Coordinates of C-alpha atoms and ligand atoms in Angstrom, one line a residue:
M86 CA -0.3 0.1 -0.1
A87 CA 2.7 2.5 -1.1
P88 CA 1.1 6.1 -1.3
P89 CA 1.8 7.4 -5.2
S90 CA 5.2 8.4 -6.2
Q91 CA 4.3 11.3 -7.4
P92 CA 0.7 12.0 -6.2
A93 CA -2.1 14.1 -8.3
W94 CA -4.5 16.8 -7.5
W95 CA -7.2 13.8 -7.4
H96 CA -5.4 11.8 -5.1
T97 CA -4.6 14.7 -2.6
G98 CA -7.9 16.1 -2.8
V99 CA -11.0 16.2 -2.3
I100 CA -14.0 16.7 -5.2
Y101 CA -17.6 18.2 -4.3
Q102 CA -20.2 17.3 -6.2
I103 CA -22.9 19.5 -7.5
Y104 CA -26.6 18.5 -9.7
P105 CA -26.8 21.5 -11.4
R106 CA -30.3 22.0 -11.4
S107 CA -30.0 22.3 -7.6
W108 CA -26.9 24.3 -6.7
A109 CA -27.6 28.2 -7.9
D110 CA -30.4 29.6 -10.2
A111 CA -28.6 33.2 -11.6
D112 CA -31.4 34.2 -13.6
G113 CA -34.7 33.6 -11.8
D114 CA -36.8 30.0 -13.6
G115 CA -36.4 28.3 -10.6
I116 CA -33.6 25.9 -12.4
G117 CA -29.6 25.6 -11.6
D118 CA -27.3 27.4 -14.0
L119 CA -23.7 28.3 -14.6
E120 CA -23.7 32.0 -14.2
G121 CA -25.4 30.7 -10.5
I122 CA -22.3 28.3 -10.0
I123 CA -19.6 30.9 -11.0
S124 CA -21.2 33.4 -8.1
R125 CA -20.5 30.7 -5.7
L126 CA -17.4 28.9 -6.7
D127 CA -16.2 30.5 -3.3
H128 CA -18.0 27.9 -0.9
L129 CA -16.2 25.5 -2.6
S130 CA -12.8 26.8 -2.5
D131 CA -13.0 29.4 0.6
T132 CA -15.6 28.3 2.7
L133 CA -14.5 24.7 2.1
G134 CA -11.3 24.5 0.7
V135 CA -12.8 21.3 -2.1
D136 CA -9.9 20.7 -5.0
S137 CA -12.4 19.8 -7.4
L138 CA -16.2 19.9 -9.0
W139 CA -18.0 17.6 -10.6
L140 CA -20.6 18.8 -13.4
S141 CA -23.7 16.5 -13.7
P142 CA -25.1 16.2 -17.3
F143 CA -25.7 20.8 -18.5
Y144 CA -25.3 19.6 -21.4
R145 CA -28.5 20.6 -24.2
S146 CA -31.0 18.0 -23.6
P147 CA -35.1 17.5 -23.5
Q148 CA -34.6 16.9 -20.0
A149 CA -36.5 13.4 -19.5
D150 CA -33.5 12.1 -17.6
F151 CA -32.3 15.2 -16.5
G152 CA -29.5 15.5 -18.3
Y153 CA -28.8 12.2 -19.1
D154 CA -31.0 11.9 -21.9
V155 CA -27.7 14.3 -24.3
S156 CA -28.8 15.4 -27.7
D157 CA -26.2 17.4 -28.2
H158 CA -22.4 16.6 -26.7
C159 CA -21.0 19.7 -27.2
D160 CA -23.5 22.4 -26.0
V161 CA -24.5 24.0 -23.2
D162 CA -28.4 23.6 -22.7
P163 CA -30.1 26.8 -23.0
M164 CA -32.0 26.4 -19.3
F165 CA -27.8 26.1 -18.0
G166 CA -26.0 28.9 -20.3
T167 CA -23.8 29.1 -23.0
L168 CA -20.1 27.7 -24.1
E169 CA -18.7 31.0 -23.2
D170 CA -20.4 30.5 -19.7
F171 CA -19.0 27.7 -19.3
D172 CA -15.7 28.6 -20.2
R173 CA -15.7 31.4 -18.1
L174 CA -16.8 28.7 -14.7
V175 CA -13.9 27.0 -16.1
A176 CA -11.6 29.7 -16.0
E177 CA -13.1 31.1 -12.8
A178 CA -12.2 27.5 -10.6
H179 CA -8.7 27.8 -12.1
R180 CA -8.3 30.8 -10.8
R181 CA -9.8 29.3 -7.1
G182 CA -7.4 26.3 -7.9
L183 CA -10.7 24.2 -8.4
R184 CA -10.1 21.6 -10.9
V185 CA -13.0 21.5 -13.0
I186 CA -14.3 17.3 -13.8
V187 CA -17.5 17.2 -15.8
D188 CA -20.2 14.2 -16.9
F189 CA -19.5 12.2 -19.8
V190 CA -22.6 9.8 -20.8
P191 CA -21.5 7.3 -23.3
N192 CA -24.3 4.6 -23.1
H193 CA -26.6 6.1 -24.3
T194 CA -28.1 9.7 -26.3
S195 CA -31.4 11.4 -26.1
D196 CA -33.6 10.1 -28.5
R197 CA -33.8 13.8 -30.1
H198 CA -30.3 12.9 -30.7
P199 CA -29.6 13.9 -34.7
W200 CA -27.4 10.6 -34.7
F201 CA -30.8 8.5 -33.6
L202 CA -33.0 10.2 -36.0
E203 CA -30.7 9.4 -38.6
S204 CA -30.7 6.2 -37.2
R205 CA -34.3 5.9 -36.9
S206 CA -35.2 6.5 -40.6
G207 CA -34.9 3.3 -41.9
R208 CA -32.7 -0.1 -42.0
D209 CA -30.8 1.6 -45.0
S210 CA -29.9 4.6 -43.1
V211 CA -25.2 5.2 -42.5
R212 CA -26.4 5.0 -38.9
R213 CA -28.7 2.7 -38.3
D214 CA -25.9 0.7 -36.7
W215 CA -24.9 3.5 -34.0
Y216 CA -27.1 1.8 -31.8
V217 CA -28.5 -1.6 -31.2
W218 CA -31.6 -2.6 -33.8
R219 CA -32.8 -6.0 -33.8
D220 CA -35.7 -8.1 -35.5
P221 CA -38.8 -9.0 -33.2
G222 CA -37.8 -12.4 -30.9
P223 CA -39.4 -15.5 -32.4
D224 CA -42.9 -14.7 -30.8
G225 CA -43.0 -10.8 -32.2
G226 CA -41.9 -9.8 -29.2
P227 CA -38.0 -8.4 -27.5
P228 CA -35.1 -9.5 -29.3
N229 CA -33.9 -10.9 -25.1
N230 CA -35.5 -10.7 -21.6
W231 CA -33.3 -6.9 -21.0
V232 CA -35.1 -4.9 -18.8
S233 CA -34.8 -1.3 -17.7
H234 CA -33.2 0.1 -14.8
F235 CA -36.6 2.4 -14.5
G236 CA -38.6 -1.1 -14.9
G237 CA -40.0 -2.6 -17.7
S238 CA -38.6 -4.3 -20.7
A239 CA -35.0 -2.6 -22.2
W240 CA -36.5 -2.5 -25.8
T241 CA -39.3 -0.8 -27.6
F242 CA -40.3 -1.1 -31.0
D243 CA -40.2 0.6 -33.7
E244 CA -43.2 0.4 -35.9
A245 CA -41.6 1.8 -39.0
S246 CA -39.1 0.1 -39.3
G247 CA -40.4 -3.2 -37.9
Q248 CA -37.8 -3.4 -35.2
Y249 CA -36.4 -2.6 -31.7
Y250 CA -33.8 -0.7 -30.0
L251 CA -32.3 -0.8 -27.1
H252 CA -32.3 1.1 -23.5
L253 CA -31.4 0.2 -20.5
F254 CA -32.5 3.1 -19.3
L255 CA -35.3 5.3 -20.6
A256 CA -36.9 4.5 -24.2
E257 CA -35.9 7.8 -25.1
Q258 CA -32.5 7.2 -24.0
P259 CA -31.3 4.3 -27.0
D260 CA -28.1 3.4 -25.8
L261 CA -25.5 3.7 -28.5
N262 CA -23.6 0.6 -30.3
W263 CA -19.8 1.0 -28.7
R264 CA -18.7 -2.0 -31.9
N265 CA -19.3 0.2 -34.4
P266 CA -15.6 2.1 -34.5
E267 CA -17.3 5.3 -36.0
V268 CA -19.6 5.2 -32.4
E269 CA -16.1 4.6 -30.5
R270 CA -14.2 7.7 -32.5
A271 CA -17.3 10.6 -31.9
M272 CA -17.4 10.1 -28.9
H273 CA -13.5 10.3 -28.1
D274 CA -14.5 13.3 -30.3
V275 CA -16.8 14.3 -27.4
L276 CA -13.8 13.9 -25.2
R277 CA -11.6 15.8 -26.8
F278 CA -13.9 18.9 -27.3
W279 CA -14.8 19.1 -23.4
M280 CA -10.4 18.8 -23.3
D281 CA -9.7 21.6 -25.2
R282 CA -11.9 23.3 -23.0
G283 CA -9.9 23.1 -20.4
V284 CA -11.9 20.4 -18.7
D285 CA -9.7 18.6 -16.2
G286 CA -11.6 14.7 -15.9
F287 CA -14.5 13.4 -16.6
R288 CA -16.8 11.4 -14.5
I289 CA -18.2 8.4 -16.5
D290 CA -22.1 7.7 -16.5
V291 CA -22.9 4.0 -16.0
A292 CA -19.3 3.3 -17.6
H293 CA -19.4 -0.3 -17.7
A294 CA -23.1 -0.8 -19.8
I295 CA -21.2 0.1 -23.1
A296 CA -19.9 -3.0 -23.9
K297 CA -22.9 -5.5 -23.9
D298 CA -22.8 -9.9 -25.0
P299 CA -22.5 -9.4 -28.6
L300 CA -24.6 -11.7 -29.3
L301 CA -27.5 -10.1 -26.9
R302 CA -28.3 -13.7 -24.8
D303 CA -30.9 -13.7 -22.3
N304 CA -29.6 -12.7 -18.1
P305 CA -29.7 -15.9 -17.5
P306 CA -32.2 -16.0 -13.6
A307 CA -30.2 -14.8 -10.0
Q308 CA -29.9 -17.2 -7.8
I309 CA -28.3 -15.4 -5.0
P310 CA -30.9 -13.1 -3.6
D311 CA -30.8 -9.3 -3.6
D312 CA -28.2 -7.7 -1.6
G313 CA -29.9 -4.6 -0.2
Y314 CA -28.7 -1.8 -2.8
K315 CA -31.7 -0.4 -4.1
I316 CA -32.9 -1.8 -7.6
S317 CA -35.8 -3.5 -8.9
A318 CA -37.1 -7.0 -7.4
E319 CA -37.6 -7.0 -12.0
F320 CA -34.2 -5.9 -12.3
S321 CA -32.3 -8.3 -9.3
S322 CA -33.9 -11.7 -10.0
Q323 CA -31.4 -11.2 -13.3
R324 CA -28.1 -12.1 -12.9
H325 CA -26.3 -9.0 -15.1
V326 CA -23.6 -10.7 -17.3
H327 CA -24.5 -10.3 -20.8
D328 CA -26.6 -6.7 -21.0
M329 CA -23.0 -4.8 -19.3
A330 CA -19.4 -5.3 -18.3
D331 CA -18.6 -7.7 -21.7
P332 CA -14.7 -8.3 -21.1
D333 CA -14.6 -5.9 -24.2
I334 CA -14.8 -3.1 -22.1
H335 CA -11.6 -3.6 -21.1
P336 CA -9.7 -2.2 -24.4
M337 CA -12.7 0.6 -24.9
F338 CA -11.3 1.7 -21.6
R339 CA -7.5 1.7 -22.2
K340 CA -8.7 3.2 -25.8
I341 CA -10.7 6.5 -23.7
R342 CA -8.1 5.8 -21.2
R343 CA -5.3 6.7 -23.9
V344 CA -7.4 10.0 -25.8
V345 CA -7.7 11.5 -22.0
D346 CA -3.9 11.2 -21.8
G347 CA -2.8 11.8 -24.7
H348 CA -4.2 15.3 -25.6
P349 CA -1.6 17.0 -26.5
D350 CA -1.7 20.4 -23.8
G351 CA 0.2 17.2 -22.1
A352 CA -2.7 18.4 -19.0
D353 CA -3.0 15.6 -15.6
R354 CA -6.4 14.9 -16.6
Y355 CA -8.7 12.2 -14.5
T356 CA -11.2 9.9 -15.1
V357 CA -13.7 7.6 -12.8
G358 CA -16.0 5.3 -14.1
E359 CA -20.3 4.9 -11.9
I360 CA -19.7 1.3 -12.1
H361 CA -22.4 -1.1 -9.5
E362 CA -20.1 -3.3 -9.0
F363 CA -19.7 -5.5 -5.6
D364 CA -17.5 -8.2 -5.7
W365 CA -13.9 -6.5 -5.1
S366 CA -11.7 -8.4 -7.8
R367 CA -14.3 -7.3 -10.6
W368 CA -14.1 -4.1 -9.6
A369 CA -10.7 -3.1 -9.1
S370 CA -10.4 -5.0 -12.9
Y371 CA -11.7 -1.5 -14.1
Y372 CA -7.9 0.3 -13.6
G373 CA -6.5 -2.0 -15.8
E374 CA -3.6 -5.0 -14.9
D375 CA -0.9 -2.3 -16.1
L376 CA -3.1 1.2 -14.8
D377 CA -4.1 2.1 -17.8
E378 CA -7.9 2.0 -17.7
L379 CA -10.2 4.0 -15.3
H380 CA -8.1 6.5 -12.9
Q381 CA -10.8 5.0 -10.8
P382 CA -13.3 2.9 -10.7
Y383 CA -16.0 4.1 -7.8
N384 CA -16.6 2.4 -4.9
F385 CA -19.7 2.5 -4.1
G386 CA -19.0 0.0 -1.4
L387 CA -20.1 2.4 1.7
L388 CA -23.5 3.0 -0.3
L389 CA -24.2 -1.2 0.9
T390 CA -22.4 -1.5 3.9
G391 CA -24.6 2.0 5.9
L392 CA -22.4 2.9 8.8
D393 CA -22.5 -1.0 10.4
P394 CA -18.8 -0.9 11.2
A395 CA -18.0 -4.0 10.7
K396 CA -19.7 -4.4 7.4
I397 CA -17.2 -1.5 6.9
R398 CA -14.5 -3.6 7.6
E399 CA -14.7 -6.3 5.6
A400 CA -15.3 -3.5 2.5
I401 CA -11.7 -1.7 4.1
V402 CA -10.1 -5.0 4.1
G403 CA -12.1 -5.8 1.0
I404 CA -11.3 -3.0 -0.9
E405 CA -7.4 -2.9 0.1
E406 CA -6.9 -6.4 -0.8
A407 CA -8.3 -6.6 -4.4
L408 CA -6.0 -2.6 -5.5
P409 CA -3.9 -3.3 -7.6
P410 CA -0.3 -2.7 -6.5
G411 CA -0.5 1.6 -7.1
A412 CA -4.0 1.8 -8.0
W413 CA -5.8 4.6 -5.6
P414 CA -8.6 4.4 -3.9
N415 CA -12.0 6.5 -3.6
W416 CA -14.8 6.4 -1.4
V417 CA -19.1 7.3 -1.8
L418 CA -21.2 8.2 0.5
G419 CA -24.0 10.4 -1.4
N420 CA -24.7 11.0 -5.1
H421 CA -27.7 12.3 -7.2
D422 CA -29.3 8.7 -7.0
E423 CA -29.5 7.9 -3.6
P424 CA -30.9 9.6 -0.8
R425 CA -29.0 11.6 1.3
I426 CA -27.0 10.9 4.6
V427 CA -29.1 12.4 6.8
T428 CA -31.9 10.6 6.2
R429 CA -30.5 7.2 5.8
F430 CA -28.7 7.5 9.2
G431 CA -30.1 10.0 10.9
W432 CA -28.4 13.5 12.1
E433 CA -25.7 12.3 15.2
A434 CA -24.0 10.0 13.5
S435 CA -24.4 11.7 9.6
K436 CA -21.8 13.6 11.3
A437 CA -19.8 10.5 12.3
A438 CA -20.4 9.6 8.4
A439 CA -18.4 12.9 7.2
V440 CA -15.4 11.8 9.5
L441 CA -15.5 9.1 7.8
L442 CA -15.6 10.0 4.1
L443 CA -13.0 12.4 5.1
T444 CA -10.3 10.2 6.4
L445 CA -10.2 7.1 4.6
R446 CA -7.5 6.1 2.6
G447 CA -8.8 7.2 -1.3
T448 CA -10.3 10.4 -2.8
P449 CA -13.8 11.3 -1.6
T450 CA -16.9 13.0 -2.9
I451 CA -18.8 15.2 -1.2
Y452 CA -22.6 15.6 -2.8
Q453 CA -23.9 19.2 -2.8
G454 CA -25.6 19.6 0.9
D455 CA -24.3 17.1 2.1
E456 CA -22.0 19.2 3.9
I457 CA -24.7 21.1 5.7
G458 CA -26.7 18.1 6.4
M459 CA -30.0 18.7 4.0
E460 CA -32.0 16.0 3.9
D461 CA -34.3 13.9 1.4
L462 CA -37.8 15.5 0.9
D463 CA -40.7 13.7 0.4
I464 CA -42.1 14.7 -2.6
P465 CA -45.6 15.1 -3.5
P466 CA -46.8 13.1 -5.8
G467 CA -47.8 15.5 -8.2
R468 CA -45.3 17.5 -8.1
Q469 CA -42.0 14.5 -8.3
Q470 CA -39.8 15.0 -11.6
D471 CA -38.3 11.6 -11.7
P472 CA -39.5 10.0 -14.3
W473 CA -37.9 6.3 -12.4
G474 CA -40.1 7.5 -9.6
R475 CA -42.9 8.2 -11.2
R476 CA -42.8 5.0 -12.9
M477 CA -42.1 3.4 -10.4
P478 CA -43.6 4.8 -6.9
G479 CA -40.9 3.9 -4.3
F480 CA -37.8 4.4 -6.8
G481 CA -38.2 8.5 -7.3
R482 CA -34.7 10.2 -6.3
D483 CA -36.4 13.9 -6.3
G484 CA -35.9 14.1 -2.3
C485 CA -32.3 14.8 -2.9
R486 CA -32.2 17.3 -5.6
T487 CA -34.4 19.8 -3.9
P488 CA -32.8 22.7 -4.2
M489 CA -29.2 23.5 -2.3
Q490 CA -30.0 25.9 1.0
W491 CA -27.8 28.5 1.1
T492 CA -30.0 30.6 3.1
G493 CA -33.3 31.5 5.3
A494 CA -35.1 33.6 2.9
E495 CA -37.4 32.8 0.1
H496 CA -36.3 29.5 -2.2
A497 CA -33.0 29.6 0.8
G498 CA -31.6 32.1 -1.3
F499 CA -31.3 29.6 -4.8
S500 CA -32.9 31.7 -6.4
P501 CA -33.4 34.6 -6.6
P502 CA -36.4 37.0 -4.7
G503 CA -39.1 37.1 -7.1
T504 CA -38.9 33.5 -8.5
R505 CA -42.1 32.3 -8.9
S506 CA -41.3 28.7 -8.4
T507 CA -38.6 26.5 -8.2
W508 CA -38.6 23.0 -10.3
L509 CA -38.3 21.0 -6.7
P510 CA -39.8 22.8 -4.1
V511 CA -37.4 23.8 -1.5
H512 CA -36.8 21.9 1.7
P513 CA -38.6 23.9 4.7
D514 CA -36.0 23.0 7.2
H515 CA -33.7 25.8 4.8
R516 CA -35.2 28.1 7.6
R517 CA -32.1 26.8 10.5
R518 CA -30.3 24.8 7.8
N519 CA -28.8 26.7 5.9
V520 CA -25.4 27.7 4.2
A521 CA -25.5 31.2 5.8
V522 CA -26.8 30.0 9.5
Q523 CA -24.5 27.1 9.6
L524 CA -21.5 29.8 8.9
G525 CA -21.6 31.4 12.4
D526 CA -22.7 28.1 14.5
P527 CA -19.0 25.8 14.7
D528 CA -20.8 22.8 16.2
S529 CA -22.4 23.1 12.4
H530 CA -22.5 20.3 10.0
L531 CA -20.4 23.2 8.1
S532 CA -18.4 23.7 10.8
L533 CA -16.8 20.0 10.8
Y534 CA -16.6 19.9 7.0
R535 CA -14.7 22.3 6.9
R536 CA -12.5 21.4 10.4
L537 CA -12.3 18.3 8.3
L538 CA -10.7 19.4 5.2
R539 CA -8.5 22.0 7.0
L540 CA -7.5 19.3 8.8
R541 CA -6.7 16.8 5.2
R542 CA -5.1 19.6 3.8
S543 CA -2.7 20.2 6.2
C544 CA -1.9 16.5 6.8
P545 CA -0.4 14.9 4.4
V546 CA -1.4 11.1 6.8
L547 CA -4.6 11.9 5.6
Q548 CA -4.2 12.0 2.3
L549 CA -1.4 9.5 1.3
G550 CA -1.5 7.3 4.2
D551 CA -1.8 4.0 4.6
I552 CA -5.0 2.7 6.3
E553 CA -5.3 0.0 8.9
L554 CA -7.7 -1.8 11.3
V555 CA -6.9 -1.8 15.3
G556 CA -8.7 -4.3 17.3
D557 CA -11.2 -6.8 16.1
A558 CA -13.6 -5.8 18.0
P559 CA -16.3 -4.2 14.9
N560 CA -17.0 -0.7 17.7
P561 CA -15.6 1.2 17.8
L562 CA -14.3 1.8 14.3
V563 CA -10.8 2.0 14.4
Y564 CA -8.3 2.9 12.0
R565 CA -4.7 4.4 11.8
R566 CA -3.6 6.1 8.7
T567 CA 0.3 5.9 8.3
L568 CA 3.6 7.5 6.3
A569 CA 6.8 7.2 6.5
G570 CA 8.0 10.3 8.6
A571 CA 5.4 11.0 9.8
E572 CA 3.9 10.6 13.4
P573 CA 0.2 8.2 12.8
V574 CA -2.8 9.6 12.5
W575 CA -5.8 7.7 14.7
V576 CA -9.5 7.3 13.7
V577 CA -12.2 6.2 15.9
L578 CA -16.1 6.2 15.3
N579 CA -18.2 4.7 17.8
L580 CA -21.0 3.9 15.0
S581 CA -23.9 2.9 18.0
D582 CA -26.2 4.4 20.4
G583 CA -24.0 3.3 23.6
E584 CA -21.3 4.8 24.6
A585 CA -18.3 2.5 23.5
P586 CA -14.2 2.5 24.8
V587 CA -11.2 4.1 23.3
P588 CA -8.6 1.3 22.5
S589 CA -5.2 1.5 24.9
Q590 CA -3.1 2.3 21.8
V591 CA -5.0 5.5 20.9
E592 CA -2.6 8.6 21.7
G593 CA -2.5 11.4 21.2
G594 CA -4.4 14.9 21.0
V595 CA -8.1 15.6 19.2
L596 CA -7.4 17.2 16.3
V597 CA -11.2 16.4 15.4
G598 CA -13.7 15.9 16.8
T599 CA -18.0 15.5 16.0
H600 CA -18.3 17.0 19.8
R601 CA -16.5 20.9 19.7
D602 CA -15.9 20.2 23.2
R603 CA -12.9 17.5 22.6
E604 CA -10.7 19.0 20.6
G605 CA -7.4 20.4 21.8
A606 CA -7.9 17.8 24.4
P607 CA -6.0 14.5 25.6
S608 CA -7.7 11.0 23.3
P609 CA -11.1 10.8 25.7
R610 CA -11.3 7.1 26.7
R611 CA -14.6 6.2 26.0
L612 CA -16.4 7.8 22.5
R613 CA -20.4 9.1 23.6
P614 CA -23.3 7.4 20.7
W615 CA -22.3 8.1 17.4
E616 CA -19.2 9.9 18.3
A617 CA -15.8 10.4 16.1
V618 CA -12.6 11.5 17.2
V619 CA -9.3 12.1 14.4
V620 CA -6.3 11.7 17.6
G621 CA -2.6 13.0 16.5
Ligands
LIG1299 C1 -26.0 7.2 -13.6 C2 -26.9 7.8 -13.3 O1 -26.1 8.7 -11.9 C3 -27.7 8.8 -13.1 O2 -28.5 9.8 -12.8 C4 -28.6 8.3 -14.3 O3 -30.0 8.5 -14.4 C5 -28.4 7.0 -15.1 N1 -27.1 6.9 -15.1 C6 -28.4 7.1 -16.7 O4 -27.8 7.9 -17.1

């Protein structure tokens, strides 16, 4: 577990995810925009002190899946601004020392993308093979048993040409055929387009789905019970061995990596793939045998473990053992697809969760609003926006996408005064839970995140050090971070409702704690419920 010999920004740094519709609305249409993001960049550089921002899609899109249905990869949707606004955003971010990561959506396009319109125009269209078209199965139904993540068959019949097209998500999101070299080249050009505009990295949407079984065989039925991850009974009744993650994915990632590393400006760029894989050796394969595929496949382990200390231990061990030499881990506790941290774990526990996320070995990603402990909002059926929730009640993701809570004023300071309404309702708790209030409260979530981020920035052991689990008892969860030539740092997390003893080896003063009264004092010998301390 040696630290990287030449650490790059994404090894040491912290990433902050912005969901552009919901972060800051400058023009008062109730939907966030690039100008709004520019106006709030100081929150990232000064208030928090993170190193980079990842922007979920802001490209031209009919918004069937809120931007994950792209109709022009190389333009900004007018609701978010213009390409010039984007250039300014990059310049303003860079001026503050922030790297910019953009979403790359390679698996599918919008059904209104000119490529799909052309493809759909007839069986002999020059772009027919850019998407996955097949004749009906022997019974006249879909060509195979694949199901959409959002429910129902993954195939839609096109009356005009008498064939089905594949969509692993909505029918409005037809899957591209990455086995067609022209598609691959066109998508590489998209990467080049954004690199030419100065972006520092790409978050690759459903990365492992771009390679499917070339024979499009049926998925076999699942033998193993549902692992608890948020998927429907229909989806989890199959083993997804043919509709995604075909072994041919690896050369595809290697080529993407060559395009990114090979950009003539020689900038130090980063790729992180959205890969929901919990078998750690399969997960680790996406780094590439020679670390020549993704810089990182996202590690969604904590979404499965929750705050169960025994399961977190298992995930840490599993991940560390599976990592190829030289590969760098990463950790995620939330994003725009998941219920929020406070909603999952509760208020007190969510503070311990912040300590966990920001002290584990690896690159952390913070989802917007988690730094103030935002909670999911129950959206009444008539106002629900997410197509998944509208099709499959209970699966909606609107709750975690409500507007960012900047102040206690009208629209939480997300939209300017006088704005008629916001695209999703603002959580009514914004009057007491917002950035402005928490800035002035030393015991707030925001103050805790700031202290943790400040500590991390000044502490190479936390940024780059090894991790070693201490003791065998699951709780408290204790690990030691070490780096040659530096004093070790201990992290002790009581992930329970009762008190917990601190092991005797843990010595030093509390650098940061969920309970501020501990800070500056020698490590306590017992922790209160859901208390966490960083000791050094
Ligand atoms: C994963 C994205 O995070 C999610 O929001 C989206 O709906 C699907 N991919 C489809 O692009």
